PDB file of C-alpha atoms in Angstrom:
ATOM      1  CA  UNK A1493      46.089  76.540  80.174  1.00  0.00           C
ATOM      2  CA  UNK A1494      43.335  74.497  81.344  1.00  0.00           C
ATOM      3  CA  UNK A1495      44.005  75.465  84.413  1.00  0.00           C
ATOM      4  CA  UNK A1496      43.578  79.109  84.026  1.00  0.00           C
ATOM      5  CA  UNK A1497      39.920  78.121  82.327  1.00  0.00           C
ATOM      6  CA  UNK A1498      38.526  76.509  84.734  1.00  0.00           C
ATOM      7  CA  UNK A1499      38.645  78.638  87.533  1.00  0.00           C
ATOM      8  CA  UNK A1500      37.759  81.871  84.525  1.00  0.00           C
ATOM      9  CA  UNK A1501      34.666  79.039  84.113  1.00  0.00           C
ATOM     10  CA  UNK A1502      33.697  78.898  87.682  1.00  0.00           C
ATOM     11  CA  UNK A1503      34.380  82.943  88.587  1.00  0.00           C
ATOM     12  CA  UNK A1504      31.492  83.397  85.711  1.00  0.00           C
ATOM     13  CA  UNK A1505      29.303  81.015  87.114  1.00  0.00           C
ATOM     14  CA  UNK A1506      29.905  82.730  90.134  1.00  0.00           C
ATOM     15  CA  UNK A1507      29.252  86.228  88.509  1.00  0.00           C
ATOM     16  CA  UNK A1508      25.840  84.552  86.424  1.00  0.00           C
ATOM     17  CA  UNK A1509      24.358  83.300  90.146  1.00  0.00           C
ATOM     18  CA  UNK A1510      24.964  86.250  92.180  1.00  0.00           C
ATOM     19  CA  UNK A1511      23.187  88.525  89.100  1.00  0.00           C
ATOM     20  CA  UNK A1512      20.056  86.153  89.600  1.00  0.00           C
ATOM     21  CA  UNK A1513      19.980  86.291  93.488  1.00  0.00           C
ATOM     22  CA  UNK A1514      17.722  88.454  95.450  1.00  0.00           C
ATOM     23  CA  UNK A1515      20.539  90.645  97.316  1.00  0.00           C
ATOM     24  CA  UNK A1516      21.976  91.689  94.237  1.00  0.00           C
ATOM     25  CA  UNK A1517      21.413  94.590  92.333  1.00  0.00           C
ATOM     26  CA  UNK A1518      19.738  93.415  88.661  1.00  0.00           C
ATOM     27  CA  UNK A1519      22.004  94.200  85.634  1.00  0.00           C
ATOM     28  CA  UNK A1520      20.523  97.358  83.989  1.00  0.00           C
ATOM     29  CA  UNK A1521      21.619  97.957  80.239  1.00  0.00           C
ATOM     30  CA  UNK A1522      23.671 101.106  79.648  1.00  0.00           C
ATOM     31  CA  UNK A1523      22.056 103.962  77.630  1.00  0.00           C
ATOM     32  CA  UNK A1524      25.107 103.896  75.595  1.00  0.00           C
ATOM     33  CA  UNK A1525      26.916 100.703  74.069  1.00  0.00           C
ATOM     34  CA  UNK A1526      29.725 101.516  76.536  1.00  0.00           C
ATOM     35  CA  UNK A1527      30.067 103.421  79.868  1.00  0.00           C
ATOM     36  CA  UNK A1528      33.113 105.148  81.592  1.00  0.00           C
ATOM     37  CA  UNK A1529      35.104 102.225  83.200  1.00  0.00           C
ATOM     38  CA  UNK A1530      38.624 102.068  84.715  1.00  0.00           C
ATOM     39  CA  UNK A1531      40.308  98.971  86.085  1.00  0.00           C
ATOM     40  CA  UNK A1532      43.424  97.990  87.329  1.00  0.00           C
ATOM     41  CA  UNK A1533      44.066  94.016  87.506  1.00  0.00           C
ATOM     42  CA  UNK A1534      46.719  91.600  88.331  1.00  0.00           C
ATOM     43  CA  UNK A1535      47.874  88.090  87.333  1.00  0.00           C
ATOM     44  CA  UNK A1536      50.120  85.571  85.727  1.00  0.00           C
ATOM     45  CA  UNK A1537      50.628  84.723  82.473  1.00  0.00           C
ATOM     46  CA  UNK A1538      52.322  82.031  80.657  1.00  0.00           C
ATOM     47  CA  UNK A1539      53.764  81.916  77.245  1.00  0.00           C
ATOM     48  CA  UNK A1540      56.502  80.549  74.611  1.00  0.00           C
ATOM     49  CA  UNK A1541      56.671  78.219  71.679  1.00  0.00           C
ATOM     50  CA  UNK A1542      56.738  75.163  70.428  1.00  0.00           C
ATOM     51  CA  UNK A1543      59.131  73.117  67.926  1.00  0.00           C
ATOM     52  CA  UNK A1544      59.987  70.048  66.393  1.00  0.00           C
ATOM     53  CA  UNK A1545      61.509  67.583  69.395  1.00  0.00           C
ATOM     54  CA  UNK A1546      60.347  70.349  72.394  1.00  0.00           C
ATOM     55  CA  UNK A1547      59.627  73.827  73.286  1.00  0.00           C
ATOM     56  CA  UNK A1548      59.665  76.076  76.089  1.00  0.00           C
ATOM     57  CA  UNK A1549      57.814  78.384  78.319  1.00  0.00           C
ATOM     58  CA  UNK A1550      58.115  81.520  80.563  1.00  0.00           C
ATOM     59  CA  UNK A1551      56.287  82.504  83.323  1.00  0.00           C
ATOM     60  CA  UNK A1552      55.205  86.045  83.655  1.00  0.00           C
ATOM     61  CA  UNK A1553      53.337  88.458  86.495  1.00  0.00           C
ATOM     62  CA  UNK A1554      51.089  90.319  84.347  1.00  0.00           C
ATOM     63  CA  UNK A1555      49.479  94.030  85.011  1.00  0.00           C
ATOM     64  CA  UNK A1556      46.629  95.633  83.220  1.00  0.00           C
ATOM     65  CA  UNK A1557      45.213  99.189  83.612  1.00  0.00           C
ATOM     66  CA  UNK A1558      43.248 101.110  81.784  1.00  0.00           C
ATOM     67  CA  UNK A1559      39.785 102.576  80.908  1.00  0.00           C
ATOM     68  CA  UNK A1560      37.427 104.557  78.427  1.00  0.00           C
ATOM     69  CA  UNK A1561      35.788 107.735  79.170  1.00  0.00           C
ATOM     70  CA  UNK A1562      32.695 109.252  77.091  1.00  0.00           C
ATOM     71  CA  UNK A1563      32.689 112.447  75.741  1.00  0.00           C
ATOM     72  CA  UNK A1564      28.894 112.630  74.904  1.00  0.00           C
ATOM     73  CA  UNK A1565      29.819 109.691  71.879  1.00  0.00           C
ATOM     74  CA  UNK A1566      33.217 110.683  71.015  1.00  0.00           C
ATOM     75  CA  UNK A1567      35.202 107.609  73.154  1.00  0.00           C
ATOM     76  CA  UNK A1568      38.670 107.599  74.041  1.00  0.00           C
ATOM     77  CA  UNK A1569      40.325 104.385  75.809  1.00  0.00           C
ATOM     78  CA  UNK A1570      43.713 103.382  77.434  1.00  0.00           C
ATOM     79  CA  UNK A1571      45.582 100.566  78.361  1.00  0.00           C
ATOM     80  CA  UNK A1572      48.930  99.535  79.972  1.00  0.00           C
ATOM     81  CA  UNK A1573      49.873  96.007  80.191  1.00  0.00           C
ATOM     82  CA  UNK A1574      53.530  95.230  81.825  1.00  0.00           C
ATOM     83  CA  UNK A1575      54.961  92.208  82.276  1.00  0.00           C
ATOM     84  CA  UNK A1576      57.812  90.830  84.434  1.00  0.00           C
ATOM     85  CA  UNK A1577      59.300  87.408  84.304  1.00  0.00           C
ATOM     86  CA  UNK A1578      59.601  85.202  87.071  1.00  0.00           C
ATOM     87  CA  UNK A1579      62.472  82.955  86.028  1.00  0.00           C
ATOM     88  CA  UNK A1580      65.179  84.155  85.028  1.00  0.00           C
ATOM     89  CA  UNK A1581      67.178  82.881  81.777  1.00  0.00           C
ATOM     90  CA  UNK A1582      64.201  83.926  79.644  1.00  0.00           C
ATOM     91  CA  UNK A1583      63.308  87.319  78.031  1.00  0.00           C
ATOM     92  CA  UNK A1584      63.340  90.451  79.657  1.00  0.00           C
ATOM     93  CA  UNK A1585      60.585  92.862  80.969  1.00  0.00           C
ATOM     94  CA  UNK A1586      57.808  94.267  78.219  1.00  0.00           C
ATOM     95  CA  UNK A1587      55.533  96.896  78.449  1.00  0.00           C
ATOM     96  CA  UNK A1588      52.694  97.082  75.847  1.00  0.00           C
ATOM     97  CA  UNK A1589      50.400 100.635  75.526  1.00  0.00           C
ATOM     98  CA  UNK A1590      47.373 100.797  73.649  1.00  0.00           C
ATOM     99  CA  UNK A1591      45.227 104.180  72.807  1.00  0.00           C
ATOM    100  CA  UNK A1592      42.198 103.933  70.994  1.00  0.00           C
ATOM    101  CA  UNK A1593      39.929 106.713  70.101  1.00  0.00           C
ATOM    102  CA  UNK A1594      36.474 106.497  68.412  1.00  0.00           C
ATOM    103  CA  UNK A1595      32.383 106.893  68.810  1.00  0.00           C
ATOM    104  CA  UNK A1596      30.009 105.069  70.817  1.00  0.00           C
ATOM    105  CA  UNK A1597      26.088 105.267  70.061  1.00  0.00           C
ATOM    106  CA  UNK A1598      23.060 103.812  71.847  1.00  0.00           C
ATOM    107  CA  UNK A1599      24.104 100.154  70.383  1.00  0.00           C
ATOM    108  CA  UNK A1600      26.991 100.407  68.727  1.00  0.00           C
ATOM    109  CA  UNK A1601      30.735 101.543  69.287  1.00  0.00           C
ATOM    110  CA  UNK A1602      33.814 101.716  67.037  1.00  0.00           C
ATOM    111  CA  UNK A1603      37.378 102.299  68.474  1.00  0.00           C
ATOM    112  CA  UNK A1604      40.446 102.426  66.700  1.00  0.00           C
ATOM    113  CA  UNK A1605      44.404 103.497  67.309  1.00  0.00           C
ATOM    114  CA  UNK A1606      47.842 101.771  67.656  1.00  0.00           C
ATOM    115  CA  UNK A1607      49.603  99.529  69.942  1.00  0.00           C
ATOM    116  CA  UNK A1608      53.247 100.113  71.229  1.00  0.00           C
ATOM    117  CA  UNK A1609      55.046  97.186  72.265  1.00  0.00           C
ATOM    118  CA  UNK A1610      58.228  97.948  73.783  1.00  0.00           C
ATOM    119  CA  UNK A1611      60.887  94.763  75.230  1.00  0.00           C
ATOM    120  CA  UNK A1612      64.144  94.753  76.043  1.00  0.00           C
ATOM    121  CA  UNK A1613      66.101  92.982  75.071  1.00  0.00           C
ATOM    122  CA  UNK A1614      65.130  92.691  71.531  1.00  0.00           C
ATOM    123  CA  UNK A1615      65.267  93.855  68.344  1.00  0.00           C
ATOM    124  CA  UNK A1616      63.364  96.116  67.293  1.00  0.00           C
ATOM    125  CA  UNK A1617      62.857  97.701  70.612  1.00  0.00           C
ATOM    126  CA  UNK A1618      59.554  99.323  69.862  1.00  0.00           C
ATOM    127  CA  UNK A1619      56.847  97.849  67.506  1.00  0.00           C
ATOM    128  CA  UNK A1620      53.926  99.773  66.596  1.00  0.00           C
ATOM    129  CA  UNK A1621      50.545  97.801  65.726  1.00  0.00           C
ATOM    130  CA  UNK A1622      46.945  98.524  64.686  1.00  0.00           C
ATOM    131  CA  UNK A1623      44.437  97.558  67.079  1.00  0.00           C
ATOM    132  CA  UNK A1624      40.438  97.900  66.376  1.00  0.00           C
ATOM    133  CA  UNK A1625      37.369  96.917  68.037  1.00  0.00           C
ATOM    134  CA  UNK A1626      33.651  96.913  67.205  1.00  0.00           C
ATOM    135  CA  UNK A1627      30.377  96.286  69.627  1.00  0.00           C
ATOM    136  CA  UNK A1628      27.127  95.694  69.387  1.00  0.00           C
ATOM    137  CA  UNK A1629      24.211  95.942  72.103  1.00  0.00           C
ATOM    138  CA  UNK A1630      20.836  94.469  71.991  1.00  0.00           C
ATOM    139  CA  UNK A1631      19.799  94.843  75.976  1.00  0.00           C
ATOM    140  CA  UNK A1632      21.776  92.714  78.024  1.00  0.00           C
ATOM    141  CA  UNK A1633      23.496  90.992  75.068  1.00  0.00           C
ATOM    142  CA  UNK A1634      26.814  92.202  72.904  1.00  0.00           C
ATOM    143  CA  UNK A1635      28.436  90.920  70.010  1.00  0.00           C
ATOM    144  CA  UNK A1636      31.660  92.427  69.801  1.00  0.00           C
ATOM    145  CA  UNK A1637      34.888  92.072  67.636  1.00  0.00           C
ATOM    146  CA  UNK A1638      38.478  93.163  67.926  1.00  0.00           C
ATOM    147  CA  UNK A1639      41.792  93.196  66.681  1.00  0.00           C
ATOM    148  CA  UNK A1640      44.550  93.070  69.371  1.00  0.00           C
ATOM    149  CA  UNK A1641      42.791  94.342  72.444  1.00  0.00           C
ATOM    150  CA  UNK A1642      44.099  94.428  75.915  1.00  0.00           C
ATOM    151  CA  UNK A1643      46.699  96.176  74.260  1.00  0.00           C
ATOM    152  CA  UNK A1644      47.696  93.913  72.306  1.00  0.00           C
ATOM    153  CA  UNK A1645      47.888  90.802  74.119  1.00  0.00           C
ATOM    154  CA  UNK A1646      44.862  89.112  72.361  1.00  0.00           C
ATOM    155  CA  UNK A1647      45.010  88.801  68.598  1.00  0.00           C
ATOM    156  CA  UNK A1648      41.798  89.001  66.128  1.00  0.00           C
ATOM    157  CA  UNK A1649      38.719  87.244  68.219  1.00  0.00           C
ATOM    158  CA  UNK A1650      35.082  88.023  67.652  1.00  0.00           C
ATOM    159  CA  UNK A1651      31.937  87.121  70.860  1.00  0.00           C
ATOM    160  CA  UNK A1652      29.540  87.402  72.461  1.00  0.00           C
ATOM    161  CA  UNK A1653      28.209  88.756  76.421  1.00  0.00           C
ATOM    162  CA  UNK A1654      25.526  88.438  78.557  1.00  0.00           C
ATOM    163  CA  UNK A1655      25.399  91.269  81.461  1.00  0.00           C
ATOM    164  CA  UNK A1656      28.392  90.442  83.227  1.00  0.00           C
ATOM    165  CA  UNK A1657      29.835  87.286  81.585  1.00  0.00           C
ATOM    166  CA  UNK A1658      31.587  87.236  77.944  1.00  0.00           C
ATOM    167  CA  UNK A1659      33.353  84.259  75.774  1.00  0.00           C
ATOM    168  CA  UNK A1660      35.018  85.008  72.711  1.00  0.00           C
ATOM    169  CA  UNK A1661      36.743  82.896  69.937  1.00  0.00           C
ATOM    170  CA  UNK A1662      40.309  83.858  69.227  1.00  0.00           C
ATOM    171  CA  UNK A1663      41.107  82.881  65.946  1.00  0.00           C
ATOM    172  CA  UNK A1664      43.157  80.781  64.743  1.00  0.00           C
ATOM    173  CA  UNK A1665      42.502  78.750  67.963  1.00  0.00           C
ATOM    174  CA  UNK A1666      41.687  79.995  71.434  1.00  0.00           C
ATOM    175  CA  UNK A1667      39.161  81.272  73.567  1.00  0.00           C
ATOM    176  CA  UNK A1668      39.105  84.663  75.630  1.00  0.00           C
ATOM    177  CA  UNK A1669      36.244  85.173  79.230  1.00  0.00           C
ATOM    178  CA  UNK A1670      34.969  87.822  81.576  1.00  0.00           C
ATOM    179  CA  UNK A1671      33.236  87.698  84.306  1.00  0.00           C
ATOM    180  CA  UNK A1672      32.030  90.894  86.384  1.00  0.00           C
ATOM    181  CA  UNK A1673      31.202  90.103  89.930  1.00  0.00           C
ATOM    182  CA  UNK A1674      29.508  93.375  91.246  1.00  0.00           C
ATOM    183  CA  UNK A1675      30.098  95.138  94.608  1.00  0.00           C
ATOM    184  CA  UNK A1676      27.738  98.070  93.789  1.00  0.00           C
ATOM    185  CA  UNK A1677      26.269  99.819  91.363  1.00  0.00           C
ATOM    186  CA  UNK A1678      29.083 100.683  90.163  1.00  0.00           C
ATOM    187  CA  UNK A1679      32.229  98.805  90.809  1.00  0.00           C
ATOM    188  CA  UNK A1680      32.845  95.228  91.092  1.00  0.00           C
ATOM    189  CA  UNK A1681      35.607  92.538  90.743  1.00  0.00           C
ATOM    190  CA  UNK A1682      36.840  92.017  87.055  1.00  0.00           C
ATOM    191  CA  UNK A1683      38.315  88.453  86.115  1.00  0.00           C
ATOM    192  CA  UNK A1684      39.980  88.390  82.602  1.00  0.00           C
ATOM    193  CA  UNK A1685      41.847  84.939  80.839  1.00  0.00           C
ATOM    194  CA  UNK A1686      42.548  83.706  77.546  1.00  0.00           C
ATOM    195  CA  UNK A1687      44.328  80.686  75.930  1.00  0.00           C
ATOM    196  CA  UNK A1688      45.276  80.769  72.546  1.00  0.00           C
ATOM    197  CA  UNK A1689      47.575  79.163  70.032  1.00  0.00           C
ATOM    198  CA  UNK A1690      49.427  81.345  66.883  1.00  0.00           C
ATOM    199  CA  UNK A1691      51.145  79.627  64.590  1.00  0.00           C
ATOM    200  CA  UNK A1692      54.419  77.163  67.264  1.00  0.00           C
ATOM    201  CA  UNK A1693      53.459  80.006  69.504  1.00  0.00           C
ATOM    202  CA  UNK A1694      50.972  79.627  72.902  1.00  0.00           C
ATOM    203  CA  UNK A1695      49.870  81.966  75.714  1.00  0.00           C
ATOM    204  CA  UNK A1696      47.534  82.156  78.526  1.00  0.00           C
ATOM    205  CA  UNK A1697      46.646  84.802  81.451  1.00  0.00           C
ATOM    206  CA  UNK A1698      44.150  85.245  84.337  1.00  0.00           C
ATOM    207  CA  UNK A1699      44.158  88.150  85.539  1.00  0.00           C
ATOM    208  CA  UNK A1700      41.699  89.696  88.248  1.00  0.00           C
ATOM    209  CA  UNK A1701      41.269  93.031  90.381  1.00  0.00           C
ATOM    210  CA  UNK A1702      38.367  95.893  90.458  1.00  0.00           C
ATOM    211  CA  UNK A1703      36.786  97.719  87.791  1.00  0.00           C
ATOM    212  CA  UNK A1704      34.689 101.353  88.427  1.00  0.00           C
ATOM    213  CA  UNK A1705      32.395 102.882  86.530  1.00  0.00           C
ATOM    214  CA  UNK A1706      32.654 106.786  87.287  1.00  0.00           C
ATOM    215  CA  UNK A1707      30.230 109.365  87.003  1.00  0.00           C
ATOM    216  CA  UNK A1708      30.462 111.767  83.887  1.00  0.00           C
ATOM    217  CA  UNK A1709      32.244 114.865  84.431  1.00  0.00           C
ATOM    218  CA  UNK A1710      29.753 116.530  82.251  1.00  0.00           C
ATOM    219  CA  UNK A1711      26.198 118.272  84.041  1.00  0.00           C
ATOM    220  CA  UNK A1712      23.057 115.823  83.516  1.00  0.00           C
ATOM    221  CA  UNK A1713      25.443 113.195  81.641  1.00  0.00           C
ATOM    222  CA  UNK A1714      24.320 109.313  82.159  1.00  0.00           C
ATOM    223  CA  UNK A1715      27.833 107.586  81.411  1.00  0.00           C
TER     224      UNK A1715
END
């Protein structure tokens, strides 16, 4: 775990630097609270529990795509998260899909929907789960809240950004970063971790790859 946070710590500081240096394009806010943004990112993550006497872990390559598009305010997102073990012995394959739909002002945005976790083996196969998140923008700042994002691999955690870099609290104990290191106006490198503790179990995931922020389909549109 501390692993994984220190190099999330240094990509930021990374991302902060090149935001403040002269070849860079400034960080502009949005007009909206959000913008249209895919991503597709790639990583490992490592989780499993803890008892009396011991515990174990599992090893994991982890996938994330997804994306929201704006519909004037009315929001819709996606995400897929898969995961394949490493070493065998352990639990099988999971896949994890996430659809939220909501409305995103000038400041503010509000998405909610469910959360399909699907494993094998296991019983049940399928789970369904609420997810919800909540933002809001002042400039280049955000406060933002959520309940099971990344579909559904980060329980309740509320935080904070500042242009390209984010740290949230995961409750009952963690911590959650982003960093954004740009490539042009619009698209860059995304870097996502988190480490958290639930109850005997732990998990923790970096995860990078590039994130776009398309055009709006719509005539004169600014997202």
């Amino acid at each position: 775990m501390r692993l994984l946070l220190l190099v999330l710590v240094l990509t930021a500081g990374v991302s902060a630097r090149a935001q403040d240096g002269s070849g860079v394009l400034p960080y502009e806010p949005p007009p909206r609270a959000l913008t249209n943004e895919i991503h597709s990112q790639w990583g490992l993550l490592r989780g499993g529990y803890s008892f009396a006497g011991g515990g174990w872990d599992d090893l994991y390559l982890a996938s994330l795509t997804g994306g929201h598009y704006l519909f004037n305010g009315f929001t819709v997102e996606a995400a897929l998260v898969s995961l394949t073990p490493l070493e065998s012995g352990g639990p099988g394959p999971s896949v994890n899909l996430g659809v939220r739909l909501g409305y995103t002002g000038e400041r503010w945005s509000v998405l909610a929907g469910p959360v399909l976790q699907a494993a094998y083996p296991s019983t049940p196969i399928v789970t369904f789960l609420p997810s919800v998140r909540g933002l809001y923008r002042l400039g280049a700042v955000a406060l933002d809240a959520g309940l099971l994002d990344m579909a559904g691999m980060v329980p309740a955690h509320v935080g904070v950004s500042y242009g390209p870099v984010g740290l949230a609290y995961v409750l009952p104990l963690g911590v959650k970063a982003s960093a954004r290191i740009p490539l042009s106006a619009r698209a860059g490198i995304l870097v996502d971790g988190f480490a958290f503790r639930v109850g005997s179990s732990h998990s923790a995931m970096l995860i990078l790859g590039l994130v776009g922020n398309p055009p709006s389909s719509r005539p004169g549109g600014k997202s």
